Coordinates of C-alpha atoms and ligand atoms in Angstrom, one line a residue:
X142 CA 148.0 63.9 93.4
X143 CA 150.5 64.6 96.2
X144 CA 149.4 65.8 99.1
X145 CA 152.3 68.2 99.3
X146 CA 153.0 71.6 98.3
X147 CA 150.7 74.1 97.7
X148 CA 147.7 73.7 95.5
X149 CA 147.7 75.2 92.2
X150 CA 144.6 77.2 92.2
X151 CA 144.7 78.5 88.4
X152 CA 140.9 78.8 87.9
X153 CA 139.5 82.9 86.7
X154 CA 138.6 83.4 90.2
X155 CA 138.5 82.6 93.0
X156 CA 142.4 83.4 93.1
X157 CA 144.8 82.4 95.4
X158 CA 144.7 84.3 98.7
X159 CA 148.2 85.9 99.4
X160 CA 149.5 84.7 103.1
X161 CA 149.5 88.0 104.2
X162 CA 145.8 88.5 104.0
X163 CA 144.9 85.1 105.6
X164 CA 146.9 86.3 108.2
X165 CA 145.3 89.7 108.2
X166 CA 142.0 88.0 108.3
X167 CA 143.0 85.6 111.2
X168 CA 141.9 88.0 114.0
X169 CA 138.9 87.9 116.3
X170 CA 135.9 90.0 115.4
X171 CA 135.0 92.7 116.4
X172 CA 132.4 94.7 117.3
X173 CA 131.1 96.4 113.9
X174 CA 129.1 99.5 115.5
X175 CA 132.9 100.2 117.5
X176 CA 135.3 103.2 116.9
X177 CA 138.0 100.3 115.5
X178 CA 135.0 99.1 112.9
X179 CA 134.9 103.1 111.7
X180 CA 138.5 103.6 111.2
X181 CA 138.9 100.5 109.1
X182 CA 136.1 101.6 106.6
X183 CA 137.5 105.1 106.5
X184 CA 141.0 103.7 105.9
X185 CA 139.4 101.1 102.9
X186 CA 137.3 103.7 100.7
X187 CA 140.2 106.1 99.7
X188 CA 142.3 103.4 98.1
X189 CA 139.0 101.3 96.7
X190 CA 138.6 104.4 94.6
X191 CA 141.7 104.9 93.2
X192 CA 141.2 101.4 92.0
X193 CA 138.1 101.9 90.0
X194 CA 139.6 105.2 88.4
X195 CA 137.4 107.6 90.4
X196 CA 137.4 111.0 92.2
X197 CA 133.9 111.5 92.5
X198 CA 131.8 108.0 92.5
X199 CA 130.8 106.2 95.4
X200 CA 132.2 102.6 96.4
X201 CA 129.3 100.6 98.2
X202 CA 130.2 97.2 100.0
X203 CA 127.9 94.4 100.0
X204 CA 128.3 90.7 101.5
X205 CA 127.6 89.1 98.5
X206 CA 129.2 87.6 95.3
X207 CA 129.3 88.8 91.9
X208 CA 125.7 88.1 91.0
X209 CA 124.8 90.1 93.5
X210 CA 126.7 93.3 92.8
X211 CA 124.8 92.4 89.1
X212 CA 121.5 93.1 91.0
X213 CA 122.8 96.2 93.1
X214 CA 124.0 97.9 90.1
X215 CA 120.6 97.6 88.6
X216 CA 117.8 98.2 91.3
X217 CA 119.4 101.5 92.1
X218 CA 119.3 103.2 89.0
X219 CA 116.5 101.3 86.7
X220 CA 112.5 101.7 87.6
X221 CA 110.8 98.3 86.7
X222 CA 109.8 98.1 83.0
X223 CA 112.6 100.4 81.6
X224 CA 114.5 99.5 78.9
X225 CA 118.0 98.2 78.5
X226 CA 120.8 97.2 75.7
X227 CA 122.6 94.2 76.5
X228 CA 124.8 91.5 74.6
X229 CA 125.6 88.2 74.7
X230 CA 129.2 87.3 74.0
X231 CA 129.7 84.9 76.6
X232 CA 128.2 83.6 79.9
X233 CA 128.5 86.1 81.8
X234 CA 127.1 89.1 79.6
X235 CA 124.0 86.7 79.1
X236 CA 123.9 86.2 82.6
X237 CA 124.3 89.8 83.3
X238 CA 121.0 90.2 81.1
X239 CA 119.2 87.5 82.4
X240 CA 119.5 89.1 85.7
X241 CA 118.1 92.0 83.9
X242 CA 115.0 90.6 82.7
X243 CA 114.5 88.8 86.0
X244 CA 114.6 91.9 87.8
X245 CA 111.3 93.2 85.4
X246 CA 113.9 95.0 83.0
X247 CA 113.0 95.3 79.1
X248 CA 116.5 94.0 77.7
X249 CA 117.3 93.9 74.1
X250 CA 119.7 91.7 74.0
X251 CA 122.2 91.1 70.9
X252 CA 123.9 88.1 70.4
X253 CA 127.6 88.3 69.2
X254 CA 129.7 85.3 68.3
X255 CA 131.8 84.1 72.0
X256 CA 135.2 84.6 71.2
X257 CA 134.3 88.1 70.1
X258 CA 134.7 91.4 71.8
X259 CA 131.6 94.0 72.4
X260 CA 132.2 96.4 68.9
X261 CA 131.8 99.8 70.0
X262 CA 130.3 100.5 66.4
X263 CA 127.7 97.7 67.4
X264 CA 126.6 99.7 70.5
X265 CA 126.4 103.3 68.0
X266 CA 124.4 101.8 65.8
X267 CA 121.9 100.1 68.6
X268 CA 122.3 103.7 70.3
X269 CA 121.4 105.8 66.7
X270 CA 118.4 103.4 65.7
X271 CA 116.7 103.9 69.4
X272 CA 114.5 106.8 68.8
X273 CA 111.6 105.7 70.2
X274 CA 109.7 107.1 73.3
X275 CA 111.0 105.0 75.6
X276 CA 114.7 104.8 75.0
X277 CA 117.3 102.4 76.7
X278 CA 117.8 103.9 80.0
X279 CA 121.2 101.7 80.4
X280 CA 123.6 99.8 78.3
X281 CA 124.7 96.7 80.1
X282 CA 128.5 96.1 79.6
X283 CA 130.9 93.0 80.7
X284 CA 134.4 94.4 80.9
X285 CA 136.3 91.3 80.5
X286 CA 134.3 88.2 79.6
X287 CA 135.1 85.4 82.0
X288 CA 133.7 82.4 79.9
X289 CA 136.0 83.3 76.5
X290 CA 138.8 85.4 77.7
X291 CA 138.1 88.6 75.6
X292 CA 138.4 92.0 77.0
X293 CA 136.4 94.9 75.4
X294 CA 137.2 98.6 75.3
X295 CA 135.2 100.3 78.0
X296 CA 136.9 104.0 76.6
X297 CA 135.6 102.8 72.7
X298 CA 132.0 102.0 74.1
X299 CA 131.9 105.3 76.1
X300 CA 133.2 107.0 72.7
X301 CA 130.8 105.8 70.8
X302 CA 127.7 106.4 73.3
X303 CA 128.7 110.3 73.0
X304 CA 129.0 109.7 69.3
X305 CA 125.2 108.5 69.0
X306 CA 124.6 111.0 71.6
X307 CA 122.2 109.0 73.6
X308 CA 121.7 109.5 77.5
X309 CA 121.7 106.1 78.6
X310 CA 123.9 104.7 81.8
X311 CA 126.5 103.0 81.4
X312 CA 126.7 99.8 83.6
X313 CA 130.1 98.3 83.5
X314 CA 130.6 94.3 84.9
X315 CA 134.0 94.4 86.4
X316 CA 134.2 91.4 88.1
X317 CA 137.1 89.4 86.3
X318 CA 139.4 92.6 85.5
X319 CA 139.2 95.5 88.4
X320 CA 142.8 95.2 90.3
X321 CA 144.2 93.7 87.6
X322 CA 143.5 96.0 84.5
X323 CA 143.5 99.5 84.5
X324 CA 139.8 100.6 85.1
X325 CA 139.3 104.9 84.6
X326 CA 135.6 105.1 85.9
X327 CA 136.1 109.1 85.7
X328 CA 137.7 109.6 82.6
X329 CA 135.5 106.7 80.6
X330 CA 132.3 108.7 82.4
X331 CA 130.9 105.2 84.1
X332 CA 127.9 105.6 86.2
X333 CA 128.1 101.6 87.2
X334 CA 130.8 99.3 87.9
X335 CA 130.6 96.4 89.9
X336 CA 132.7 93.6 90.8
X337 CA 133.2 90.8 93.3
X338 CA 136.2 89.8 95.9
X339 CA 137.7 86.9 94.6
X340 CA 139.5 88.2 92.0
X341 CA 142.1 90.8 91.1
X342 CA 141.5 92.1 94.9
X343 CA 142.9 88.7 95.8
X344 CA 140.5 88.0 98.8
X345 CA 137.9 85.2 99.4
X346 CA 134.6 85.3 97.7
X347 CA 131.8 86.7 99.6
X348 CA 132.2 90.7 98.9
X349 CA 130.3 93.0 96.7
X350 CA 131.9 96.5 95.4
X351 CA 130.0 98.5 93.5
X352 CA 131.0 102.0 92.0
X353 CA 128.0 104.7 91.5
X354 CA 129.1 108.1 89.7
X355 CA 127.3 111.6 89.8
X356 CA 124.7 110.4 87.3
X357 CA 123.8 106.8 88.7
X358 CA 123.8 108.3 92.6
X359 CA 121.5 111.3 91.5
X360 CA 118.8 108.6 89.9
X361 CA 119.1 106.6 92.6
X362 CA 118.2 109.4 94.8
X363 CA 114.5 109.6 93.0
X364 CA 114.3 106.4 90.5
X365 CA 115.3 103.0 90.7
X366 CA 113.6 100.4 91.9
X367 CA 112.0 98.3 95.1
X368 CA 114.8 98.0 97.1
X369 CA 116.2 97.1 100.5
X370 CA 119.4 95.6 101.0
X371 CA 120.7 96.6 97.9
X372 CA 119.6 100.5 98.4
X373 CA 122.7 101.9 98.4
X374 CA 121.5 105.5 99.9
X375 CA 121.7 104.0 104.2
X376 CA 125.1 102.5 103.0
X377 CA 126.5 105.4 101.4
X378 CA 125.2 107.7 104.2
X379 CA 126.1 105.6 107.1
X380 CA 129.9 104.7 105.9
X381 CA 130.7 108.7 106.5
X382 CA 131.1 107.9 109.7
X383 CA 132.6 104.5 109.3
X384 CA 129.2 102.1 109.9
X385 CA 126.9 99.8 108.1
X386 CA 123.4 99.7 108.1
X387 CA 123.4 95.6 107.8
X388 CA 126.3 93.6 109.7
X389 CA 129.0 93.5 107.5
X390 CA 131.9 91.2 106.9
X391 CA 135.0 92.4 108.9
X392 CA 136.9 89.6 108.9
X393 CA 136.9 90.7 105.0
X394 CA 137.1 93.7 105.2
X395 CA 140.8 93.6 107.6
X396 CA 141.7 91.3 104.2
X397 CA 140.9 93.9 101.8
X398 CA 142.8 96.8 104.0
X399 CA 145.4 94.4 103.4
X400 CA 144.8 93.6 99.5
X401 CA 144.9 97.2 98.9
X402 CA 148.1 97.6 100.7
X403 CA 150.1 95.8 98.5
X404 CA 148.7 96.6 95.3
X405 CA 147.9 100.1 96.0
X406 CA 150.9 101.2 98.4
X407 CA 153.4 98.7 98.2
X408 CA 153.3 97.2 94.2
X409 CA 151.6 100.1 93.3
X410 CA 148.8 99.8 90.4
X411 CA 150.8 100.4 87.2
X412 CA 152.5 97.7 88.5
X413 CA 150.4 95.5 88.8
X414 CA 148.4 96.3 85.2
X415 CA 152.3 95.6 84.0
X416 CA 152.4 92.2 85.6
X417 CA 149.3 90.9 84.3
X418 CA 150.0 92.2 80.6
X419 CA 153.3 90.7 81.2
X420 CA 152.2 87.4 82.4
X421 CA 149.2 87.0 80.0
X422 CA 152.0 87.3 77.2
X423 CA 154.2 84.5 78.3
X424 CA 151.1 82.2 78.9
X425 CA 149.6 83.3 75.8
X426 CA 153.3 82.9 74.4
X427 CA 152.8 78.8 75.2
X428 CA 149.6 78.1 73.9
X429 CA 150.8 79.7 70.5
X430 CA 153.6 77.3 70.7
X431 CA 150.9 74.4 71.5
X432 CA 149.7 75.7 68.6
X433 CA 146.1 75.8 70.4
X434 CA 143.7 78.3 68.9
X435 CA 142.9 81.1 71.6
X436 CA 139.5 81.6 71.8
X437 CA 139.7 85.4 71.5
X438 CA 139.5 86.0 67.7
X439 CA 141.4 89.5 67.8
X440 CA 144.9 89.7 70.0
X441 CA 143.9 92.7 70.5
X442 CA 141.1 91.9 72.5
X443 CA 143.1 89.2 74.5
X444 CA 142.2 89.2 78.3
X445 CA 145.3 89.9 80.9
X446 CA 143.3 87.8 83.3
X447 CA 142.2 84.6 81.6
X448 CA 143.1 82.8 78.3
X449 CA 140.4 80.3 76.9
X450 CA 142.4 77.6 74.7
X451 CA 140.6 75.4 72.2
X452 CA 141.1 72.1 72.4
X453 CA 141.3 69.9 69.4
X454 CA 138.6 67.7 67.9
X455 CA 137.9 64.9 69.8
X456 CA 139.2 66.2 73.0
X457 CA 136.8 67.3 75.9
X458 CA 138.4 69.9 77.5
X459 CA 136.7 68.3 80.8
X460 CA 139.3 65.3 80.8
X461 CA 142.1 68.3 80.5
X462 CA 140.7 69.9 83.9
X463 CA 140.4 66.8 85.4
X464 CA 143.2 65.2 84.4
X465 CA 145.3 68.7 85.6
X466 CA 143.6 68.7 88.7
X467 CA 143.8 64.6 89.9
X468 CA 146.9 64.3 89.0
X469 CA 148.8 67.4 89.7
X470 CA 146.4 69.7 92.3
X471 CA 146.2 72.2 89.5
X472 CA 142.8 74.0 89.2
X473 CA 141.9 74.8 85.6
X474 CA 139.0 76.6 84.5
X475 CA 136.2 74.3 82.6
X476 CA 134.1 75.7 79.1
X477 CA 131.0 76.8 80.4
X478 CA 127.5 76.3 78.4
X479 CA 127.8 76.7 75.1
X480 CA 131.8 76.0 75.0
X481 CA 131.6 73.0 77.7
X482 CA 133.7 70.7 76.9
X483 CA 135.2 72.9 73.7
X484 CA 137.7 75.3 75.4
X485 CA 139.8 75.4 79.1
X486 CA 140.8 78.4 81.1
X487 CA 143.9 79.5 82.8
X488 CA 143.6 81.9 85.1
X489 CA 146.3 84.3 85.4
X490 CA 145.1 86.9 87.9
X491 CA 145.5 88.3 91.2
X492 CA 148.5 87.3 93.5
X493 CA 150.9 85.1 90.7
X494 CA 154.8 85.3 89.9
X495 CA 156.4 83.8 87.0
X496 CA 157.6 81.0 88.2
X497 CA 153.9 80.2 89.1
X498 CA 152.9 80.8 85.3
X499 CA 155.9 78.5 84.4
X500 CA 154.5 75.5 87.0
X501 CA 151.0 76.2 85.7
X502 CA 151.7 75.8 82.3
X503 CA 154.1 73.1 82.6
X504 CA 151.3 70.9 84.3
X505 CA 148.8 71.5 81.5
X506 CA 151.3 70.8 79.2
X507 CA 151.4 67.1 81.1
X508 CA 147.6 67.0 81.5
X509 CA 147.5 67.3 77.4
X510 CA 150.0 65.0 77.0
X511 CA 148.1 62.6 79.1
X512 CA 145.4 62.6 76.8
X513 CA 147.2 62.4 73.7
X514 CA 147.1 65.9 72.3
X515 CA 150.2 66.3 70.6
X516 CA 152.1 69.3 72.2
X517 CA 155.5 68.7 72.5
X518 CA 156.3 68.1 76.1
X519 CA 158.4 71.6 77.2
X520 CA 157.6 73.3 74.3
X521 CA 155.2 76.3 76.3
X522 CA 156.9 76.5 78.9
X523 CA 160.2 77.4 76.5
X524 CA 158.3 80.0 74.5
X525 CA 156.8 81.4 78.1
X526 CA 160.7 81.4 79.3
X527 CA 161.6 82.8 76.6
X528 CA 159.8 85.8 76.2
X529 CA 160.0 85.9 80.6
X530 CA 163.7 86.3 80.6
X531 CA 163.7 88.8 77.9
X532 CA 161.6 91.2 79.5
X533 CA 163.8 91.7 83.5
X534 CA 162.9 95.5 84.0
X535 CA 159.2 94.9 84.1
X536 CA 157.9 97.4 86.6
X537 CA 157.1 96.0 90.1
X538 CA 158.6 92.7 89.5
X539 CA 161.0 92.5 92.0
X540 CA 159.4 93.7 94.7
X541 CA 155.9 93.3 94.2
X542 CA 154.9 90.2 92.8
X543 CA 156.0 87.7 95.5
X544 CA 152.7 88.4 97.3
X545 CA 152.2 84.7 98.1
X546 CA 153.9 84.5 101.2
Ligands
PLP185 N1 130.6 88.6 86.1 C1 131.7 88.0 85.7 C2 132.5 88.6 84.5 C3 132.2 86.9 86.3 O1 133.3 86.3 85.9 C4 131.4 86.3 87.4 C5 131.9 85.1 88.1 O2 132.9 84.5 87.7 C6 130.2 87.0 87.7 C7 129.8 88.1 87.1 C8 129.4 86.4 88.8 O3 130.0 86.6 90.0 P1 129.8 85.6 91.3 O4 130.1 84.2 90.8 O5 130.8 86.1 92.3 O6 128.4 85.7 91.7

């Protein structure tokens, strides 16, 4: 691998870091209980909101990851023993439940094939069948699955929650699609989402958002469960005038004033929602023309973030990844569990152009050639031209999505 150039960083997260937002990061820090410290939470919460979708819920910072914001969302809201629905179409929703259970959670969870989405007629039925005493006091939802690529329909759960007219919370895992896909917390009536940094918000890992609505703030009031740093009541109450009640991160936090910037003021948010549909076509344009399978059984259910492609008998989709990233500095995403060695990801969120698509997929293209899977050499990155130069009036293309420098 050359030593020159930028590394390709084409894993589902962590994404690449726009220049702009190193630099905004660069900075000495300051002093987190001072009247600069206040200003730059009050300036960050407005714009977080609008990019979960809501006018009413609550957006709660934690240092953390991911995993974390899995915990948060649940300790709030959920008293130890109570019952929840989750599924397992992936390794994150059966992560997402293991949490669940390790917190002391009762979690019925229903395995669906990976590949598949989360059928809101699935979550009806589970919802019309639980008449017991003890009903499910929250469904446990994955947005867009990491692991397989597959992006379920958070408005079709929430339909079908009201059709089966059940009470439960709905607790929405955003990690892999918030900033990148539209998200409508409000109108979809979420009480939880959560996701992490590294993502579509284009910043290192190490924060935590969570989103609490009317319903999940009001049982976290009186319910939930033993908590301390995840409690989100001192947080919530001490942002209003601009603090913490931990030490947070502000060299993170200047970053996401600056992520929010560009996607919210400057790109603006339908513009980037277009971009990633856009871009997820022409990369899901060349692995039809690889004739790969995607591992998303319905296109309608095809992730803007992340394609999983299925490699072919007798090829572990480790030597692709390792291959791509030895010889070329481009980061792929590996199968995990179950799908090790079966599938490998491209990542195509966050800060990305299309010439970045078109140098991503040209060097999986030569990592697959390399190992004797017969492509054609060119013939993705044709079909991803194709379809790129067809489609010029794309909204926010020319002036937003040349975040990178
Ligand atoms: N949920 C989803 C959908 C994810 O993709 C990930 C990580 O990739 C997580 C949760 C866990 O987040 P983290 O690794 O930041 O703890």
């Amino acid at each position: 691998m050359s030593v020159s150039g930028r590394p390709f960083l084409q894993i589902p997260g962590p994404t690449n870091v726009p220049d702009r937002i190193l630099r905004a990061m660069d900075r000495p820090v300051i002093d987190h209980r001072g009247p600069e410290f206040a200003e730059l939470t009050k300036e960050i919460l407005p714009p977080l909101r609008e990019v979960f979708g809501t006018r009413e819920g609550a957006v709660v910072l934690y240092p953390s990851s991911g995993t974390g914001a899995w915990e948060a969302s649940l300790v709030n809201v959920l008293a130890p023993g109570e019952r929840v629905l989750a599924f397992n179409h992936g390794h994150f929703s059966a992560l997402f439940a293991q949490t669940a259970r390790n917190l002391g959670y009762e979690v019925d969870e229903v395995p669906l094939r990976w590949g598949q989405e989360l059928p809101a007629e699935e979550v009806e039925a589970r919802l019309k069948r639980d008449a017991g005493e003890r009903p499910y006091a929250a469904v446990l939802v994955v947005h867009n699955e990491t692991s397989t690529g597959v992006m379920s329909d958070i408005g079709a759960i929430r339909a079908a929650m009201d059709r089966a007219g059940h009470k439960a919370l709905l607790i929405v895992d955003t990690v892999s699609s918030l900033a990148s896909v539209e998200f409508r917390f409000d109108e979809w009536r979420v009480d939880v989402a959560l996701t992490g940094s590294q993502k579509g918000l284009m910043l290192p890992p190490g924060l935590a958002l969570v989103c609490a609505g009317p319903r999940a703030l009001a049982r976290g009031e009186t319910g939930g469960a033993p908590r301390n740093f995840f409690d989100w009541r001192p947080i919530i109450r001490d942002n209003q005038a601009g603090f913490f009640p931990y030490t947070p991160a502000t060299l993170i936090l200047y970053g996401l004033r600056e992520a929010l910037k560009i996607l919210v003021e400057e790109e603006g948010l339908d513009a980037v929602y277009a971009r990633h549909r856009y871009l997820a076509d022409a990369v899901r344009a060349a692995v039809s023309a690889w004739g790969l399978p995607n591992l998303c059984e319905k296109p309608e259910f095809h992730s803007n973030t992340l394609t999983a492609v299925v490699v072919p008998e007798g090829t572990d989709s480790d030597d692709i990844v390792r291959v791509a990233r030895d010889r070329f500095g481009l980061a792929l995403g590996v199968g995990l569990t179950r799908i090790k060695g079966k599938v490998f990801r491209i990542g195509h969120l966050g800060a990305l152009n299309e010439l970045e698509v078109l140098g991503t997929l040209g060097g999986v293209e030569m990592a697959l050639s390399e190992l004797g899977v017969q492509i054609g050499l060119g013939s993705g990155v044709a079909a991803a031209q194709g379809l790129l130069a067809r489609t010029p009036e794309v909204a926010g293309r020319r002036d937003g999505t040349v975040v990178t420098s």
